[in-house]
Amino acid sequence: MVECNSDKSALRLGVNVDHVATIRNARGGVHPDPVRAAHLVAAAGADGITAHLRGDRRHIVDDDMRRLKTEIDLPLNFEMAATAEMLKICLEAVPHACCLVPENREERTTEGGLDVAGQHYFLAPFIRKLMDAGIRVSLFIDPEPPQVEAAQSTGAPVIEIHTGAYYEATAATDPARINAELEKIKTAAELADGFGLEVHAGHGLTFKNVQPVAALPQIVELNIGHFLVGEAVFMGLGEAVKEMKRLMRDARA
Ligand code: PXP
């Protein structure tokens, strides 16, 4: 997550390097290094680096976060669950931004958004502590109006719309479902923008499905990881980032 951007014509790309660490951890050791990947995506034109420090440390580990913060010039978006452990680490690291996500040990990835509406009384003071430290907080939520309304009432300045259901629809190549999911994202983005929230989106975005989301004028940042790291096997990470940025620019133009 990068600076608050009033210029809505510019769409930023935050690259999530978690799955570089997934490959590293499959063997143990130090290769491939997610920090080296972050240097590479910065050189390719990414606008920010995103990394998720999970409670189970299945990919990114504490030292990766420390190095991403100290060695990379781009703004760091620290994704985490709203736990006491993560709050302590985040307040010590003081990243540019913190994206709060739900976390469930059995899930393969972040399945579904944060239930802000159901956890408001817990989340509002948690968010306040991060904001008091100068960290820009975003809430990863499903594109549902009650969640957008609840997000606004917590005082967080940013939401990130979970595009997972849209991804599933595009993977099923079901035009009616794709349109319905896109409509939900559009409605949520307009509502959030009307509240003065900054709007981001991410999860499951690919070269094939990114453009309809990128074309929504309220959205100022996309966070993309798994597809770019997968595509790096075929075309190289730098080229994958450049192509994603080109598609995003063209969608916006
Ligand atoms: N944004 C958030 C908040 C996420 O949790 C994730 C997945 O870790 C992403 C974006 C990126 O999703 P993907 O890896 O599917 O591109």
mmCIF file of C-alpha atoms and ligand atoms in Angstrom:
data_model
loop_
_atom_site.group_PDB
_atom_site.id
_atom_site.type_symbol
_atom_site.label_atom_id
_atom_site.label_comp_id
_atom_site.label_asym_id
_atom_site.label_seq_id
_atom_site.Cartn_x
_atom_site.Cartn_y
_atom_site.Cartn_z
ATOM 1 C CA MET A 1 0.000 0.000 0.000
ATOM 2 C CA VAL A 2 1.433 3.330 -1.058
ATOM 3 C CA GLU A 3 0.581 7.002 -0.410
ATOM 4 C CA CYS A 4 -2.979 8.265 -0.282
ATOM 5 C CA ASN A 5 -3.579 9.258 -3.860
ATOM 6 C CA SER A 6 -6.044 11.875 -4.890
ATOM 7 C CA ASP A 7 -5.096 11.325 -8.549
ATOM 8 C CA LYS A 8 -7.484 8.489 -9.296
ATOM 9 C CA SER A 9 -6.252 8.177 -12.879
ATOM 10 C CA ALA A 10 -3.050 6.562 -11.602
ATOM 11 C CA LEU A 11 -3.377 2.966 -10.515
ATOM 12 C CA ARG A 12 -0.596 1.535 -8.368
ATOM 13 C CA LEU A 13 0.653 -2.037 -8.298
ATOM 14 C CA GLY A 14 1.728 -3.562 -5.008
ATOM 15 C CA VAL A 15 3.504 -6.860 -5.558
ATOM 16 C CA ASN A 16 3.009 -9.553 -2.959
ATOM 17 C CA VAL A 17 6.230 -11.569 -2.567
ATOM 18 C CA ASP A 18 4.850 -14.222 -0.167
ATOM 19 C CA HIS A 19 5.081 -17.047 -2.643
ATOM 20 C CA VAL A 20 8.743 -16.473 -3.374
ATOM 21 C CA ALA A 21 9.129 -17.397 0.294
ATOM 22 C CA THR A 22 6.764 -20.366 -0.207
ATOM 23 C CA ILE A 23 9.187 -21.796 -2.778
ATOM 24 C CA ARG A 24 12.174 -21.081 -0.543
ATOM 25 C CA ASN A 25 10.529 -22.762 2.435
ATOM 26 C CA ALA A 26 9.648 -25.866 0.393
ATOM 27 C CA ARG A 27 13.345 -26.757 0.646
ATOM 28 C CA GLY A 28 14.453 -24.701 3.625
ATOM 29 C CA GLY A 29 17.550 -22.546 3.181
ATOM 30 C CA VAL A 30 17.679 -19.100 1.655
ATOM 31 C CA HIS A 31 16.810 -19.464 -2.039
ATOM 32 C CA PRO A 32 14.815 -17.890 -3.626
ATOM 33 C CA ASP A 33 14.995 -14.783 -1.467
ATOM 34 C CA PRO A 34 11.789 -12.668 -1.322
ATOM 35 C CA VAL A 35 13.902 -9.558 -0.664
ATOM 36 C CA ARG A 36 15.839 -10.121 -3.879
ATOM 37 C CA ALA A 37 12.471 -10.508 -5.619
ATOM 38 C CA ALA A 38 11.341 -7.208 -4.102
ATOM 39 C CA HIS A 39 14.441 -5.456 -5.510
ATOM 40 C CA LEU A 40 13.622 -6.928 -8.904
ATOM 41 C CA VAL A 41 9.968 -5.905 -8.915
ATOM 42 C CA ALA A 42 10.962 -2.404 -7.771
ATOM 43 C CA ALA A 43 13.297 -2.136 -10.766
ATOM 44 C CA ALA A 44 10.458 -3.367 -13.016
ATOM 45 C CA GLY A 45 8.166 -0.527 -11.945
ATOM 46 C CA ALA A 46 6.104 -1.858 -9.030
ATOM 47 C CA ASP A 47 4.810 0.841 -6.707
ATOM 48 C CA GLY A 48 4.893 -1.077 -3.450
ATOM 49 C CA ILE A 49 5.761 -4.377 -1.791
ATOM 50 C CA THR A 50 3.203 -6.426 0.101
ATOM 51 C CA ALA A 51 4.017 -9.318 2.414
ATOM 52 C CA HIS A 52 1.874 -11.326 4.820
ATOM 53 C CA LEU A 53 3.433 -12.473 8.066
ATOM 54 C CA ARG A 54 1.151 -15.330 9.013
ATOM 55 C CA GLY A 55 0.885 -16.698 12.526
ATOM 56 C CA ASP A 56 2.205 -20.058 11.277
ATOM 57 C CA ARG A 57 5.086 -18.422 9.289
ATOM 58 C CA ARG A 58 4.315 -20.675 6.336
ATOM 59 C CA HIS A 59 5.970 -18.297 3.866
ATOM 60 C CA ILE A 60 7.239 -14.878 4.988
ATOM 61 C CA VAL A 61 9.154 -14.995 8.283
ATOM 62 C CA ASP A 62 10.000 -12.217 10.718
ATOM 63 C CA ASP A 63 13.457 -11.621 9.267
ATOM 64 C CA ASP A 64 11.979 -11.224 5.750
ATOM 65 C CA MET A 65 9.706 -8.471 7.039
ATOM 66 C CA ARG A 66 12.610 -6.749 8.768
ATOM 67 C CA ARG A 67 14.704 -6.880 5.592
ATOM 68 C CA LEU A 68 11.826 -5.784 3.342
ATOM 69 C CA LYS A 69 11.394 -2.753 5.564
ATOM 70 C CA THR A 70 15.082 -1.825 5.799
ATOM 71 C CA GLU A 71 16.468 -2.879 2.394
ATOM 72 C CA ILE A 72 13.698 -1.916 -0.045
ATOM 73 C CA ASP A 73 12.957 1.674 -0.985
ATOM 74 C CA LEU A 74 9.328 1.053 -1.922
ATOM 75 C CA PRO A 75 6.533 1.425 0.652
ATOM 76 C CA LEU A 76 5.926 -1.795 2.564
ATOM 77 C CA ASN A 77 2.379 -3.037 3.079
ATOM 78 C CA PHE A 78 2.474 -5.412 6.079
ATOM 79 C CA GLU A 79 -0.425 -7.860 5.853
ATOM 80 C CA MET A 80 -1.378 -9.506 9.098
ATOM 81 C CA ALA A 81 -4.151 -10.868 11.274
ATOM 82 C CA ALA A 82 -5.411 -8.654 14.089
ATOM 83 C CA THR A 83 -3.598 -10.479 16.883
ATOM 84 C CA ALA A 84 -1.585 -9.218 19.840
ATOM 85 C CA GLU A 85 1.542 -10.918 18.463
ATOM 86 C CA MET A 86 1.254 -9.188 15.075
ATOM 87 C CA LEU A 87 0.404 -5.837 16.611
ATOM 88 C CA LYS A 88 3.638 -5.916 18.601
ATOM 89 C CA ILE A 89 5.733 -6.862 15.547
ATOM 90 C CA CYS A 90 4.054 -4.276 13.330
ATOM 91 C CA LEU A 91 4.458 -1.486 15.877
ATOM 92 C CA GLU A 92 8.174 -2.319 16.104
ATOM 93 C CA ALA A 93 8.601 -2.463 12.331
ATOM 94 C CA VAL A 94 6.511 0.650 11.573
ATOM 95 C CA PRO A 95 5.827 -0.213 7.916
ATOM 96 C CA HIS A 96 4.233 2.331 5.614
ATOM 97 C CA ALA A 97 0.943 0.455 5.782
ATOM 98 C CA CYS A 98 -0.781 -2.445 7.445
ATOM 99 C CA CYS A 99 -3.550 -4.470 5.828
ATOM 100 C CA LEU A 100 -5.647 -6.424 8.325
ATOM 101 C CA VAL A 101 -6.793 -9.790 7.011
ATOM 102 C CA PRO A 102 -8.637 -12.746 8.498
ATOM 103 C CA GLU A 103 -6.473 -15.786 9.127
ATOM 104 C CA ASN A 104 -7.433 -19.371 9.562
ATOM 105 C CA ARG A 105 -4.841 -22.104 10.047
ATOM 106 C CA GLU A 106 -6.476 -24.577 7.674
ATOM 107 C CA GLU A 107 -6.903 -22.201 4.750
ATOM 108 C CA ARG A 108 -4.591 -22.352 1.744
ATOM 109 C CA THR A 109 -4.794 -18.603 1.258
ATOM 110 C CA THR A 110 -6.846 -15.724 2.670
ATOM 111 C CA GLU A 111 -10.341 -17.049 2.069
ATOM 112 C CA GLY A 112 -12.919 -14.304 2.358
ATOM 113 C CA GLY A 113 -12.606 -10.870 3.849
ATOM 114 C CA LEU A 114 -12.448 -9.626 7.391
ATOM 115 C CA ASP A 115 -15.774 -9.526 9.234
ATOM 116 C CA VAL A 116 -15.474 -5.881 10.243
ATOM 117 C CA ALA A 117 -19.190 -5.582 10.891
ATOM 118 C CA GLY A 118 -19.048 -8.427 13.429
ATOM 119 C CA GLN A 119 -15.805 -7.356 15.126
ATOM 120 C CA HIS A 120 -16.127 -3.599 15.200
ATOM 121 C CA TYR A 121 -15.581 -3.159 18.948
ATOM 122 C CA PHE A 122 -12.426 -5.240 18.851
ATOM 123 C CA LEU A 123 -11.053 -3.814 15.597
ATOM 124 C CA ALA A 124 -11.585 -0.081 16.163
ATOM 125 C CA PRO A 125 -9.087 0.226 19.088
ATOM 126 C CA PHE A 126 -6.683 -2.186 17.358
ATOM 127 C CA ILE A 127 -6.698 0.051 14.265
ATOM 128 C CA ARG A 128 -6.287 3.147 16.418
ATOM 129 C CA LYS A 129 -3.030 1.784 17.900
ATOM 130 C CA LEU A 130 -1.595 1.260 14.418
ATOM 131 C CA MET A 131 -2.739 4.663 13.202
ATOM 132 C CA ASP A 132 -1.322 6.395 16.277
ATOM 133 C CA ALA A 133 2.052 4.945 15.265
ATOM 134 C CA GLY A 134 1.699 6.596 11.845
ATOM 135 C CA ILE A 135 0.824 3.382 9.999
ATOM 136 C CA ARG A 136 -1.804 3.608 7.269
ATOM 137 C CA VAL A 137 -4.384 0.885 7.926
ATOM 138 C CA SER A 138 -6.454 -0.926 5.357
ATOM 139 C CA LEU A 139 -9.122 -3.568 5.917
ATOM 140 C CA PHE A 140 -9.374 -6.523 3.547
ATOM 141 C CA ILE A 141 -13.109 -6.996 3.104
ATOM 142 C CA ASP A 142 -15.538 -8.729 0.798
ATOM 143 C CA PRO A 143 -17.407 -6.405 -1.588
ATOM 144 C CA GLU A 144 -20.485 -6.168 0.630
ATOM 145 C CA PRO A 145 -22.053 -2.820 1.603
ATOM 146 C CA PRO A 146 -22.410 -3.677 5.346
ATOM 147 C CA GLN A 147 -18.680 -4.434 5.499
ATOM 148 C CA VAL A 148 -17.821 -1.169 3.738
ATOM 149 C CA GLU A 149 -20.032 0.745 6.152
ATOM 150 C CA ALA A 150 -18.481 -1.020 9.131
ATOM 151 C CA ALA A 151 -14.974 -0.370 7.776
ATOM 152 C CA GLN A 152 -15.727 3.314 7.529
ATOM 153 C CA SER A 153 -16.930 3.449 11.110
ATOM 154 C CA THR A 154 -13.659 1.975 12.443
ATOM 155 C CA GLY A 155 -11.697 5.046 11.343
ATOM 156 C CA ALA A 156 -9.424 3.078 8.975
ATOM 157 C CA PRO A 157 -8.681 5.238 5.918
ATOM 158 C CA VAL A 158 -8.447 2.422 3.373
ATOM 159 C CA ILE A 159 -10.275 -0.739 2.323
ATOM 160 C CA GLU A 160 -8.943 -3.482 0.102
ATOM 161 C CA ILE A 161 -11.708 -5.288 -1.733
ATOM 162 C CA HIS A 162 -11.284 -9.075 -1.810
ATOM 163 C CA THR A 163 -11.554 -10.085 -5.469
ATOM 164 C CA GLY A 164 -11.466 -13.838 -4.768
ATOM 165 C CA ALA A 165 -15.079 -14.508 -5.769
ATOM 166 C CA TYR A 166 -14.493 -12.562 -8.993
ATOM 167 C CA TYR A 167 -11.410 -14.722 -9.617
ATOM 168 C CA GLU A 168 -13.456 -17.898 -9.084
ATOM 169 C CA ALA A 169 -16.048 -16.662 -11.590
ATOM 170 C CA THR A 170 -13.369 -15.868 -14.179
ATOM 171 C CA ALA A 171 -11.714 -19.264 -13.615
ATOM 172 C CA ALA A 172 -15.109 -20.902 -14.265
ATOM 173 C CA THR A 173 -15.491 -18.695 -17.398
ATOM 174 C CA ASP A 174 -19.079 -17.987 -16.391
ATOM 175 C CA PRO A 175 -20.066 -14.593 -17.862
ATOM 176 C CA ALA A 176 -23.160 -14.127 -15.665
ATOM 177 C CA ARG A 177 -21.166 -14.839 -12.513
ATOM 178 C CA ILE A 178 -18.288 -12.645 -13.692
ATOM 179 C CA ASN A 179 -20.660 -9.710 -14.281
ATOM 180 C CA ALA A 180 -22.396 -10.233 -10.958
ATOM 181 C CA GLU A 181 -19.082 -10.292 -9.052
ATOM 182 C CA LEU A 182 -17.791 -7.279 -10.937
ATOM 183 C CA GLU A 183 -20.967 -5.418 -10.107
ATOM 184 C CA LYS A 184 -20.443 -6.175 -6.394
ATOM 185 C CA ILE A 185 -16.884 -4.837 -6.580
ATOM 186 C CA LYS A 186 -18.086 -1.723 -8.409
ATOM 187 C CA THR A 187 -20.860 -1.060 -5.876
ATOM 188 C CA ALA A 188 -18.495 -1.520 -2.927
ATOM 189 C CA ALA A 189 -15.846 0.716 -4.526
ATOM 190 C CA GLU A 190 -18.376 3.490 -5.189
ATOM 191 C CA LEU A 191 -19.777 3.276 -1.676
ATOM 192 C CA ALA A 192 -16.321 3.390 -0.092
ATOM 193 C CA ASP A 193 -15.227 6.245 -2.311
ATOM 194 C CA GLY A 194 -18.367 8.151 -1.344
ATOM 195 C CA PHE A 195 -17.351 7.739 2.319
ATOM 196 C CA GLY A 196 -13.932 9.183 1.489
ATOM 197 C CA LEU A 197 -12.147 5.858 1.895
ATOM 198 C CA GLU A 198 -9.216 4.979 -0.333
ATOM 199 C CA VAL A 199 -10.010 1.829 -2.299
ATOM 200 C CA HIS A 200 -7.635 -1.021 -3.128
ATOM 201 C CA ALA A 201 -8.366 -4.483 -4.495
ATOM 202 C CA GLY A 202 -6.638 -7.818 -4.759
ATOM 203 C CA HIS A 203 -6.656 -11.598 -4.702
ATOM 204 C CA GLY A 204 -6.581 -13.907 -7.693
ATOM 205 C CA LEU A 205 -5.876 -11.183 -10.245
ATOM 206 C CA THR A 206 -4.174 -12.339 -13.445
ATOM 207 C CA PHE A 207 -3.287 -10.978 -16.887
ATOM 208 C CA LYS A 208 -6.668 -12.273 -18.099
ATOM 209 C CA ASN A 209 -8.967 -10.885 -15.419
ATOM 210 C CA VAL A 210 -7.223 -7.740 -14.171
ATOM 211 C CA GLN A 211 -8.540 -5.181 -16.636
ATOM 212 C CA PRO A 212 -12.235 -4.908 -15.657
ATOM 213 C CA VAL A 213 -11.141 -4.348 -12.042
ATOM 214 C CA ALA A 214 -8.349 -1.971 -13.035
ATOM 215 C CA ALA A 215 -10.848 0.059 -15.055
ATOM 216 C CA LEU A 216 -12.917 0.959 -11.978
ATOM 217 C CA PRO A 217 -11.976 4.589 -11.350
ATOM 218 C CA GLN A 218 -12.345 4.497 -7.546
ATOM 219 C CA ILE A 219 -9.651 1.843 -7.182
ATOM 220 C CA VAL A 220 -6.158 3.300 -6.764
ATOM 221 C CA GLU A 221 -4.126 0.209 -5.903
ATOM 222 C CA LEU A 222 -4.062 -3.479 -6.800
ATOM 223 C CA ASN A 223 -2.120 -6.008 -4.743
ATOM 224 C CA ILE A 224 -1.104 -9.036 -6.767
ATOM 225 C CA GLY A 225 1.114 -11.959 -5.826
ATOM 226 C CA HIS A 226 0.436 -15.578 -6.678
ATOM 227 C CA PHE A 227 -0.092 -15.106 -10.401
ATOM 228 C CA LEU A 228 3.014 -12.928 -10.834
ATOM 229 C CA VAL A 229 5.259 -15.348 -8.971
ATOM 230 C CA GLY A 230 3.803 -18.257 -10.987
ATOM 231 C CA GLU A 231 4.197 -16.409 -14.263
ATOM 232 C CA ALA A 232 7.791 -15.597 -13.349
ATOM 233 C CA VAL A 233 8.595 -19.256 -14.051
ATOM 234 C CA PHE A 234 7.692 -18.654 -17.695
ATOM 235 C CA MET A 235 8.591 -15.043 -18.441
ATOM 236 C CA GLY A 236 10.662 -13.815 -15.512
ATOM 237 C CA LEU A 237 9.392 -11.765 -12.578
ATOM 238 C CA GLY A 238 10.431 -8.383 -13.965
ATOM 239 C CA GLU A 239 8.689 -9.024 -17.283
ATOM 240 C CA ALA A 240 5.558 -10.284 -15.511
ATOM 241 C CA VAL A 241 5.403 -7.097 -13.428
ATOM 242 C CA LYS A 242 5.922 -4.909 -16.516
ATOM 243 C CA GLU A 243 3.163 -6.708 -18.405
ATOM 244 C CA MET A 244 0.759 -6.402 -15.450
ATOM 245 C CA LYS A 245 1.464 -2.692 -15.213
ATOM 246 C CA ARG A 246 0.902 -2.294 -18.944
ATOM 247 C CA LEU A 247 -2.480 -4.020 -18.711
ATOM 248 C CA MET A 248 -3.443 -1.866 -15.733
ATOM 249 C CA ARG A 249 -2.419 1.316 -17.567
ATOM 250 C CA ASP A 250 -4.306 0.325 -20.701
ATOM 251 C CA ALA A 251 -7.443 -0.510 -18.689
ATOM 252 C CA ARG A 252 -7.312 2.898 -17.097
ATOM 253 C CA ALA A 253 -6.650 4.824 -20.297
HETATM 254 N N1 PXP B 1 -4.303 -8.701 -0.974
HETATM 255 C C1 PXP B 1 -4.451 -9.396 0.178
HETATM 256 C C2 PXP B 1 -4.966 -8.670 1.366
HETATM 257 C C3 PXP B 1 -4.108 -10.756 0.258
HETATM 258 O O1 PXP B 1 -4.285 -11.432 1.410
HETATM 259 C C4 PXP B 1 -3.592 -11.386 -0.882
HETATM 260 C C5 PXP B 1 -3.217 -12.830 -0.813
HETATM 261 O O2 PXP B 1 -2.205 -13.024 0.096
HETATM 262 C C6 PXP B 1 -3.418 -10.622 -2.053
HETATM 263 C C7 PXP B 1 -3.806 -9.294 -2.066
HETATM 264 C C8 PXP B 1 -2.802 -11.190 -3.275
HETATM 265 O O3 PXP B 1 -3.533 -12.253 -3.760
HETATM 266 P P1 PXP B 1 -2.904 -13.165 -4.888
HETATM 267 O O4 PXP B 1 -1.669 -13.799 -4.309
HETATM 268 O O5 PXP B 1 -3.974 -14.128 -5.198
HETATM 269 O O6 PXP B 1 -2.549 -12.257 -6.038
#
